[in-house]
């Protein structure tokens, strides 16, 4: 079932609250001061049922200029607006300002309600209608129906309810499958319940016992109880006016403007990229570093503006800008906001958030403007790719992408899958690298290998760990392995026995080196009982012998540790005899290994310790078992 939020807008004392009472039978002015002064100061909330059985939540917002920030808080999440104009006064300043606000917040449906119609004649009503049509030209409410009512006599109320019911059929479905998010507009406590927050659930759904987070304080909370329109529910859905009873938090730890959301589903930022539009009638342009007020959700934030297209954004026009905020904002791409001048506080425009995690931009940078255009209009996969492209020095996780895009995990994964198939993104364990990031790592790897082969012509390759530390020490071993495996699949490198080389590289011995090679191999093979030999025994501190020895490791020579070397064939024979023995007997001692290999104790210990380090065997007390 669709969830519909109806909001009022209009000048002070034009009958908004009285109209709501006539429709619902309920009073929304609850504060003593509101009743005494006869105006709405804070937000009022109630509901009523339409003939189609849909339940409509109502937000009655204040019209007085001094309480405009409360109007902005109430406008968050409105589906249909009732633009209330008193027939005896016509369009007034706050009427125009409310219209600007609702237009920038993306409200798409509305009804113009002329109240107090019993106080004036038909000719005067006709004049007011003409004025309303003139003031609403070019706005979302331009072609909205106009309904004449009188809340005291009941005139026109039945027709108004019918119109609301008709328009509610065309309301867009909310994003119920997105991570839950709600801007908090009220915080209070009730005896026996504790802390309660209210707001319009922007997207997703919240159920009892859900673990949530309050932003920007990042305090973890648990949903104890839920109410929608005064009724207990197990789950609240996007588009519903919702009251949430929270545990693990005090009233003093939450304030209006905070956001309750799924943990990790939103990003906090001190800087956002936006597309701003300015109203013409205020005659207020925005120049570089002007201080303005941003209203987002139920929060007001001061900031400085940095126009990106030109030195300023002229009134009546739009442009890209970066907002440098004075406190954290919790927002998502696509969120709408209102801007008011710092002083005097007039509503001068609004816009849409394009990026919640940008870098600082310079003015007149065409590449920045093109990137913002992609982010503003692009599909989710384009947004993901652009984010990865702009974070080439970082290793981005799925969680990072969900927080940045604000989309559900499955949609982000779908976008990544497309990019992976298009070879634009490379998955590396829990990280995702843009292809240009991968290419940078690949190019650096190849450069290191080329230099290494030039310096060490007889070495088969560089150790993987040494290569990883030279390429990027931030990369974990398992991450580097994936990158190397991809390079090996693409026939750019070879990985053999923990050594990495260029794919085309081969060790080539000259005649002198071939002679040394033969001599070294004879030395390691000559002693059948104690097959261990040291580097000094082989090379006698001769650098030519040392170079050849390094080249033979892994082929005909096995290096056990920094001291001992052994003939590779003998080593493989011992390993096979050990494995066969353990498969039949489960465990082996040093003495037993010595006997089956016909070696001595010193050799047996050195080789078994090498097997332990390489996870062929595992030592348990004085015995070994297969790893």
Coordinates of N, CA and C in Angstrom, one line a residue, residues 286-427:
X286 N 25.2 34.6 -5.9 CA 26.2 34.0 -4.9 C 27.6 34.1 -5.5
X287 N 28.5 34.7 -4.7 CA 29.9 34.8 -5.1 C 30.8 33.9 -4.3
X288 N 32.0 33.7 -4.8 CA 33.0 32.9 -4.2 C 33.1 33.2 -2.7
X289 N 33.0 32.3 -1.8 CA 33.2 32.3 -0.4 C 32.0 33.1 0.4
X290 N 30.9 33.3 -0.3 CA 29.8 33.8 0.4 C 29.3 32.8 1.5
X291 N 28.9 33.4 2.6 CA 28.4 32.5 3.7 C 26.9 32.4 3.6
X292 N 26.4 31.1 3.6 CA 25.0 30.9 3.4 C 24.5 29.8 4.4
X293 N 23.2 29.6 4.5 CA 22.6 28.6 5.3 C 22.0 27.5 4.5
X294 N 22.4 26.3 4.8 CA 21.9 25.1 4.0 C 20.9 24.4 4.9
X295 N 19.7 24.1 4.4 CA 18.7 23.3 5.1 C 18.6 22.0 4.4
X296 N 19.0 20.9 5.1 CA 18.9 19.6 4.5 C 18.2 18.6 5.5
X297 N 17.2 17.9 5.0 CA 16.4 17.1 5.9 C 15.8 18.0 7.0
X298 N 16.2 17.8 8.2 CA 15.7 18.6 9.3 C 16.8 19.4 10.0
X299 N 17.9 19.6 9.2 CA 19.1 20.2 9.8 C 19.4 21.5 9.1
X300 N 19.9 22.5 9.8 CA 20.4 23.7 9.3 C 21.9 23.8 9.5
X301 N 22.7 24.1 8.4 CA 24.2 24.1 8.5 C 24.7 25.4 7.8
X302 N 25.6 26.1 8.5 CA 26.3 27.2 7.8 C 27.4 26.7 7.0
X303 N 27.7 27.4 5.9 CA 28.7 27.0 5.0 C 29.2 28.1 4.1
X304 N 30.4 27.9 3.4 CA 30.9 28.8 2.4 C 30.7 28.2 1.0
X305 N 30.4 29.0 0.0 CA 30.2 28.5 -1.3 C 31.4 28.7 -2.2
X306 N 31.7 27.7 -3.0 CA 32.8 27.9 -4.0 C 32.1 27.5 -5.4
X307 N 31.7 28.6 -6.2 CA 31.1 28.3 -7.5 C 32.2 27.7 -8.4
X308 N 31.9 26.7 -9.2 CA 32.9 26.0 -10.0 C 32.8 26.4 -11.5
X309 N 31.7 26.8 -12.0 CA 31.6 27.2 -13.4 C 32.2 28.6 -13.7
X310 N 31.8 29.5 -12.8 CA 32.2 30.9 -12.9 C 32.5 31.5 -11.6
X311 N 32.8 32.8 -11.5 CA 33.1 33.4 -10.3 C 31.9 33.6 -9.4
X312 N 30.7 33.5 -10.0 CA 29.5 33.6 -9.2 C 28.3 32.9 -9.9
X313 N 27.3 32.6 -9.1 CA 26.1 32.1 -9.7 C 25.0 33.2 -9.7
X314 N 24.6 33.7 -10.9 CA 23.7 34.8 -10.9 C 22.3 34.4 -10.4
X315 N 21.5 35.3 -9.9 CA 20.1 35.0 -9.5 C 19.3 34.7 -10.7
X316 N 18.4 33.7 -10.5 CA 17.6 33.2 -11.6 C 18.3 32.1 -12.5
X317 N 19.5 31.8 -12.1 CA 20.3 30.8 -12.9 C 20.8 29.7 -12.0
X318 N 21.4 28.7 -12.6 CA 21.9 27.6 -11.8 C 23.4 27.3 -12.2
X319 N 24.1 26.5 -11.3 CA 25.5 26.2 -11.6 C 26.0 25.2 -10.6
X320 N 27.1 24.6 -10.9 CA 27.8 23.7 -10.0 C 28.6 24.4 -9.0
X321 N 28.6 23.9 -7.8 CA 29.3 24.5 -6.7 C 29.8 23.5 -5.7
X322 N 30.8 23.9 -4.9 CA 31.2 23.1 -3.8 C 30.9 23.8 -2.5
X323 N 30.2 23.2 -1.6 CA 29.9 23.8 -0.3 C 30.9 23.3 0.8
X324 N 31.6 24.2 1.4 CA 32.5 23.9 2.5 C 31.7 24.2 3.8
X325 N 31.4 23.1 4.5 CA 30.4 23.2 5.6 C 31.2 23.5 6.9
X326 N 30.4 24.1 7.9 CA 31.0 24.4 9.2 C 30.7 23.3 10.2
X327 N 29.9 22.3 9.8 CA 29.7 21.1 10.7 C 29.3 20.0 9.7
X328 N 29.4 18.8 10.3 CA 29.1 17.6 9.5 C 27.7 17.5 8.9
X329 N 27.6 17.1 7.7 CA 26.3 16.7 7.1 C 26.2 15.2 6.9
X330 N 25.1 14.7 7.0 CA 24.8 13.2 6.7 C 23.9 13.2 5.6
X331 N 24.4 12.9 4.4 CA 23.5 13.0 3.2 C 23.9 11.9 2.2
X332 N 23.1 11.9 1.1 CA 23.3 10.9 0.0 C 23.2 11.7 -1.3
X333 N 23.8 11.1 -2.3 CA 23.7 11.7 -3.6 C 22.2 11.7 -4.0
X334 N 21.8 12.8 -4.6 CA 20.4 13.0 -5.0 C 19.5 13.7 -4.0
X335 N 20.0 13.8 -2.8 CA 19.2 14.6 -1.8 C 19.1 16.0 -2.2
X336 N 17.9 16.6 -1.8 CA 17.7 18.0 -2.1 C 17.9 18.9 -0.9
X337 N 18.1 20.1 -1.1 CA 18.3 21.0 0.0 C 17.9 22.4 -0.4
X338 N 17.7 23.3 0.6 CA 17.3 24.7 0.5 C 18.5 25.6 1.0
X339 N 18.7 26.7 0.3 CA 19.7 27.7 0.8 C 19.0 29.0 1.1
X340 N 19.4 29.6 2.2 CA 18.9 30.9 2.6 C 20.1 31.8 2.8
X341 N 20.0 33.0 2.6 CA 21.1 34.0 2.8 C 21.4 34.1 4.2
X342 N 22.7 34.4 4.5 CA 23.1 34.5 5.9 C 22.4 35.6 6.7
X343 N 22.3 36.7 6.1 CA 21.6 37.9 6.7 C 21.3 38.9 5.6
X344 N 20.0 39.3 5.5 CA 18.8 38.8 6.2 C 18.5 37.4 5.7
X345 N 17.8 36.6 6.5 CA 17.5 35.2 6.2 C 16.4 35.1 5.2
X346 N 16.7 35.1 3.9 CA 15.7 34.9 2.9 C 16.0 33.6 2.1
X347 N 14.9 32.9 1.7 CA 15.1 31.7 0.9 C 15.5 32.2 -0.5
X348 N 16.8 31.9 -0.9 CA 17.3 32.4 -2.2 C 17.5 31.3 -3.3
X349 N 17.3 30.0 -2.9 CA 17.5 29.0 -3.9 C 17.5 27.6 -3.2
X350 N 17.9 26.7 -4.0 CA 18.0 25.3 -3.5 C 18.8 24.5 -4.5
X351 N 18.9 23.2 -4.3 CA 19.7 22.4 -5.2 C 19.6 20.9 -4.9
X352 N 20.5 20.2 -5.5 CA 20.6 18.7 -5.4 C 22.1 18.3 -5.1
X353 N 22.3 17.4 -4.2 CA 23.6 16.9 -3.9 C 24.1 15.9 -4.9
X354 N 25.3 16.2 -5.4 CA 25.9 15.3 -6.5 C 26.9 14.4 -5.9
X355 N 27.7 14.9 -4.9 CA 28.8 14.1 -4.3 C 29.0 14.4 -2.9
X356 N 29.0 13.4 -2.0 CA 29.1 13.6 -0.6 C 30.5 13.4 -0.1
X357 N 31.4 13.0 -1.0 CA 32.8 12.8 -0.6 C 33.8 13.3 -1.6
X358 N 33.7 14.6 -2.0 CA 34.6 15.1 -3.0 C 35.9 15.5 -2.5
X359 N 36.8 15.8 -3.4 CA 38.1 16.4 -3.1 C 37.9 17.9 -3.3
X360 N 38.8 18.8 -2.8 CA 38.6 20.2 -3.0 C 38.9 20.5 -4.5
X361 N 38.0 21.3 -5.0 CA 38.1 21.6 -6.5 C 38.5 23.1 -6.7
X362 N 39.1 23.3 -7.8 CA 39.5 24.6 -8.2 C 38.4 25.1 -9.3
X363 N 38.3 26.4 -9.3 CA 37.3 27.0 -10.3 C 37.8 26.8 -11.7
X364 N 36.9 26.8 -12.7 CA 37.2 26.7 -14.1 C 37.8 25.4 -14.5
X365 N 37.7 24.3 -13.7 CA 38.3 23.0 -14.1 C 37.3 22.2 -14.9
X366 N 37.5 22.2 -16.2 CA 36.5 21.5 -17.1 C 36.4 20.0 -16.8
X367 N 37.5 19.4 -16.3 CA 37.4 17.9 -16.0 C 36.5 17.7 -14.8
X368 N 36.5 18.7 -13.9 CA 35.6 18.6 -12.7 C 34.2 18.7 -13.1
X369 N 33.9 19.7 -14.0 CA 32.5 19.9 -14.4 C 32.0 18.7 -15.2
X370 N 32.8 18.1 -16.0 CA 32.4 16.9 -16.8 C 32.1 15.7 -15.8
X371 N 33.0 15.6 -14.8 CA 32.8 14.5 -13.8 C 31.5 14.7 -13.0
X372 N 31.2 16.0 -12.7 CA 29.9 16.3 -12.0 C 28.7 16.0 -12.8
X373 N 28.8 16.2 -14.1 CA 27.7 15.9 -15.0 C 27.4 14.4 -15.1
X374 N 28.5 13.7 -15.1 CA 28.3 12.2 -15.1 C 27.7 11.7 -13.8
X375 N 28.2 12.3 -12.7 CA 27.6 11.9 -11.4 C 26.2 12.3 -11.2
X376 N 25.8 13.4 -11.8 CA 24.5 13.9 -11.6 C 23.5 13.1 -12.4
X377 N 23.8 12.7 -13.6 CA 22.9 12.1 -14.5 C 23.2 10.6 -14.8
X378 N 24.4 10.1 -14.3 CA 24.8 8.8 -14.7 C 24.1 7.7 -13.9
X379 N 24.2 6.5 -14.5 CA 23.6 5.3 -13.8 C 24.5 4.9 -12.6
X380 N 24.0 4.0 -11.8 CA 24.8 3.7 -10.6 C 26.2 3.2 -10.9
X381 N 26.3 2.4 -12.0 CA 27.6 1.8 -12.3 C 28.6 3.0 -12.7
X382 N 28.0 4.0 -13.4 CA 28.9 5.2 -13.7 C 29.4 5.9 -12.5
X383 N 28.5 6.0 -11.5 CA 28.8 6.7 -10.3 C 29.9 5.9 -9.5
X384 N 29.7 4.6 -9.5 CA 30.7 3.7 -8.8 C 32.1 3.9 -9.5
X385 N 32.1 3.8 -10.9 CA 33.3 3.9 -11.6 C 34.0 5.2 -11.3
X386 N 33.2 6.3 -11.3 CA 33.8 7.6 -11.1 C 34.4 7.7 -9.7
X387 N 33.7 7.2 -8.8 CA 34.3 7.2 -7.4 C 35.6 6.4 -7.3
X388 N 35.6 5.3 -7.9 CA 36.9 4.5 -7.9 C 38.0 5.2 -8.6
X389 N 37.6 5.8 -9.7 CA 38.6 6.6 -10.5 C 39.2 7.7 -9.7
X390 N 38.4 8.3 -8.9 CA 38.9 9.5 -8.1 C 39.6 9.1 -6.8
X391 N 39.6 7.8 -6.5 CA 40.3 7.3 -5.3 C 41.3 6.3 -5.6
X392 N 42.2 6.7 -6.6 CA 43.2 5.7 -7.1 C 44.3 5.4 -6.0
X393 N 44.4 6.2 -5.0 CA 45.5 5.9 -4.0 C 44.9 5.2 -2.8
X394 N 43.6 4.9 -2.8 CA 42.9 4.2 -1.7 C 42.4 2.9 -2.2
X395 N 42.2 2.0 -1.2 CA 41.6 0.7 -1.5 C 40.2 0.6 -1.0
X396 N 39.2 0.7 -2.0 CA 37.8 0.9 -1.7 C 37.1 -0.5 -1.5
X397 N 36.3 -0.6 -0.4 CA 35.6 -1.8 -0.1 C 34.1 -1.6 -0.6
X398 N 33.4 -2.8 -0.5 CA 32.0 -2.7 -0.9 C 31.2 -1.8 0.1
X399 N 31.6 -1.9 1.4 CA 31.0 -1.0 2.4 C 31.2 0.4 2.1
X400 N 32.4 0.8 1.6 CA 32.7 2.2 1.2 C 31.7 2.6 0.1
X401 N 31.5 1.7 -0.9 CA 30.7 2.1 -2.0 C 29.2 2.2 -1.6
X402 N 28.8 1.3 -0.7 CA 27.4 1.4 -0.2 C 27.1 2.7 0.5
X403 N 28.1 3.1 1.4 CA 28.0 4.4 2.1 C 28.0 5.5 1.1
X404 N 28.8 5.5 0.1 CA 29.0 6.6 -0.8 C 27.7 6.8 -1.7
X405 N 27.3 5.7 -2.3 CA 26.1 5.8 -3.2 C 24.8 5.8 -2.5
X406 N 24.7 5.3 -1.2 CA 23.5 5.2 -0.5 C 22.5 4.2 -1.1
X407 N 23.0 3.3 -2.0 CA 22.1 2.3 -2.5 C 22.2 1.0 -1.8
X408 N 21.3 0.1 -2.0 CA 21.3 -1.2 -1.4 C 22.4 -2.0 -1.9
X409 N 22.9 -2.9 -1.0 CA 24.1 -3.7 -1.3 C 23.9 -4.5 -2.6
X410 N 22.8 -5.1 -2.9 CA 22.6 -5.9 -4.1 C 22.7 -5.1 -5.4
X411 N 22.2 -3.8 -5.3 CA 22.3 -2.9 -6.5 C 23.8 -2.5 -6.7
X412 N 24.5 -2.2 -5.6 CA 25.9 -1.9 -5.8 C 26.7 -3.0 -6.4
X413 N 26.4 -4.3 -5.9 CA 27.0 -5.5 -6.4 C 26.7 -5.6 -7.9
X414 N 25.5 -5.4 -8.3 CA 25.1 -5.5 -9.7 C 25.9 -4.5 -10.6
X415 N 26.0 -3.3 -10.1 CA 26.8 -2.3 -10.8 C 28.3 -2.7 -10.9
X416 N 28.8 -3.3 -9.8 CA 30.2 -3.7 -9.8 C 30.4 -4.9 -10.8
X417 N 29.4 -5.8 -10.8 CA 29.5 -7.0 -11.7 C 29.6 -6.5 -13.2
X418 N 28.8 -5.5 -13.5 CA 28.8 -5.0 -14.9 C 30.2 -4.4 -15.2
X419 N 30.7 -3.6 -14.3 CA 32.0 -3.0 -14.5 C 33.2 -4.0 -14.5
X420 N 33.0 -5.1 -13.8 CA 34.0 -6.2 -13.8 C 34.0 -6.8 -15.2
X421 N 32.8 -7.1 -15.7 CA 32.6 -7.7 -17.0 C 33.2 -6.8 -18.1
X422 N 33.0 -5.5 -17.9 CA 33.5 -4.6 -18.9 C 35.0 -4.3 -18.7
X423 N 35.6 -5.0 -17.8 CA 37.1 -4.9 -17.5 C 37.4 -3.4 -17.1
X424 N 36.5 -2.8 -16.4 CA 36.8 -1.4 -15.9 C 37.1 -1.4 -14.4
X425 N 36.7 -2.6 -13.7 CA 37.0 -2.7 -12.3 C 37.6 -4.1 -12.1
X426 N 38.6 -4.2 -11.2 CA 39.3 -5.4 -10.8 C 39.0 -5.7 -9.4
X427 N 38.3 -6.9 -9.1 CA 38.1 -7.2 -7.7 C 39.4 -7.8 -7.1

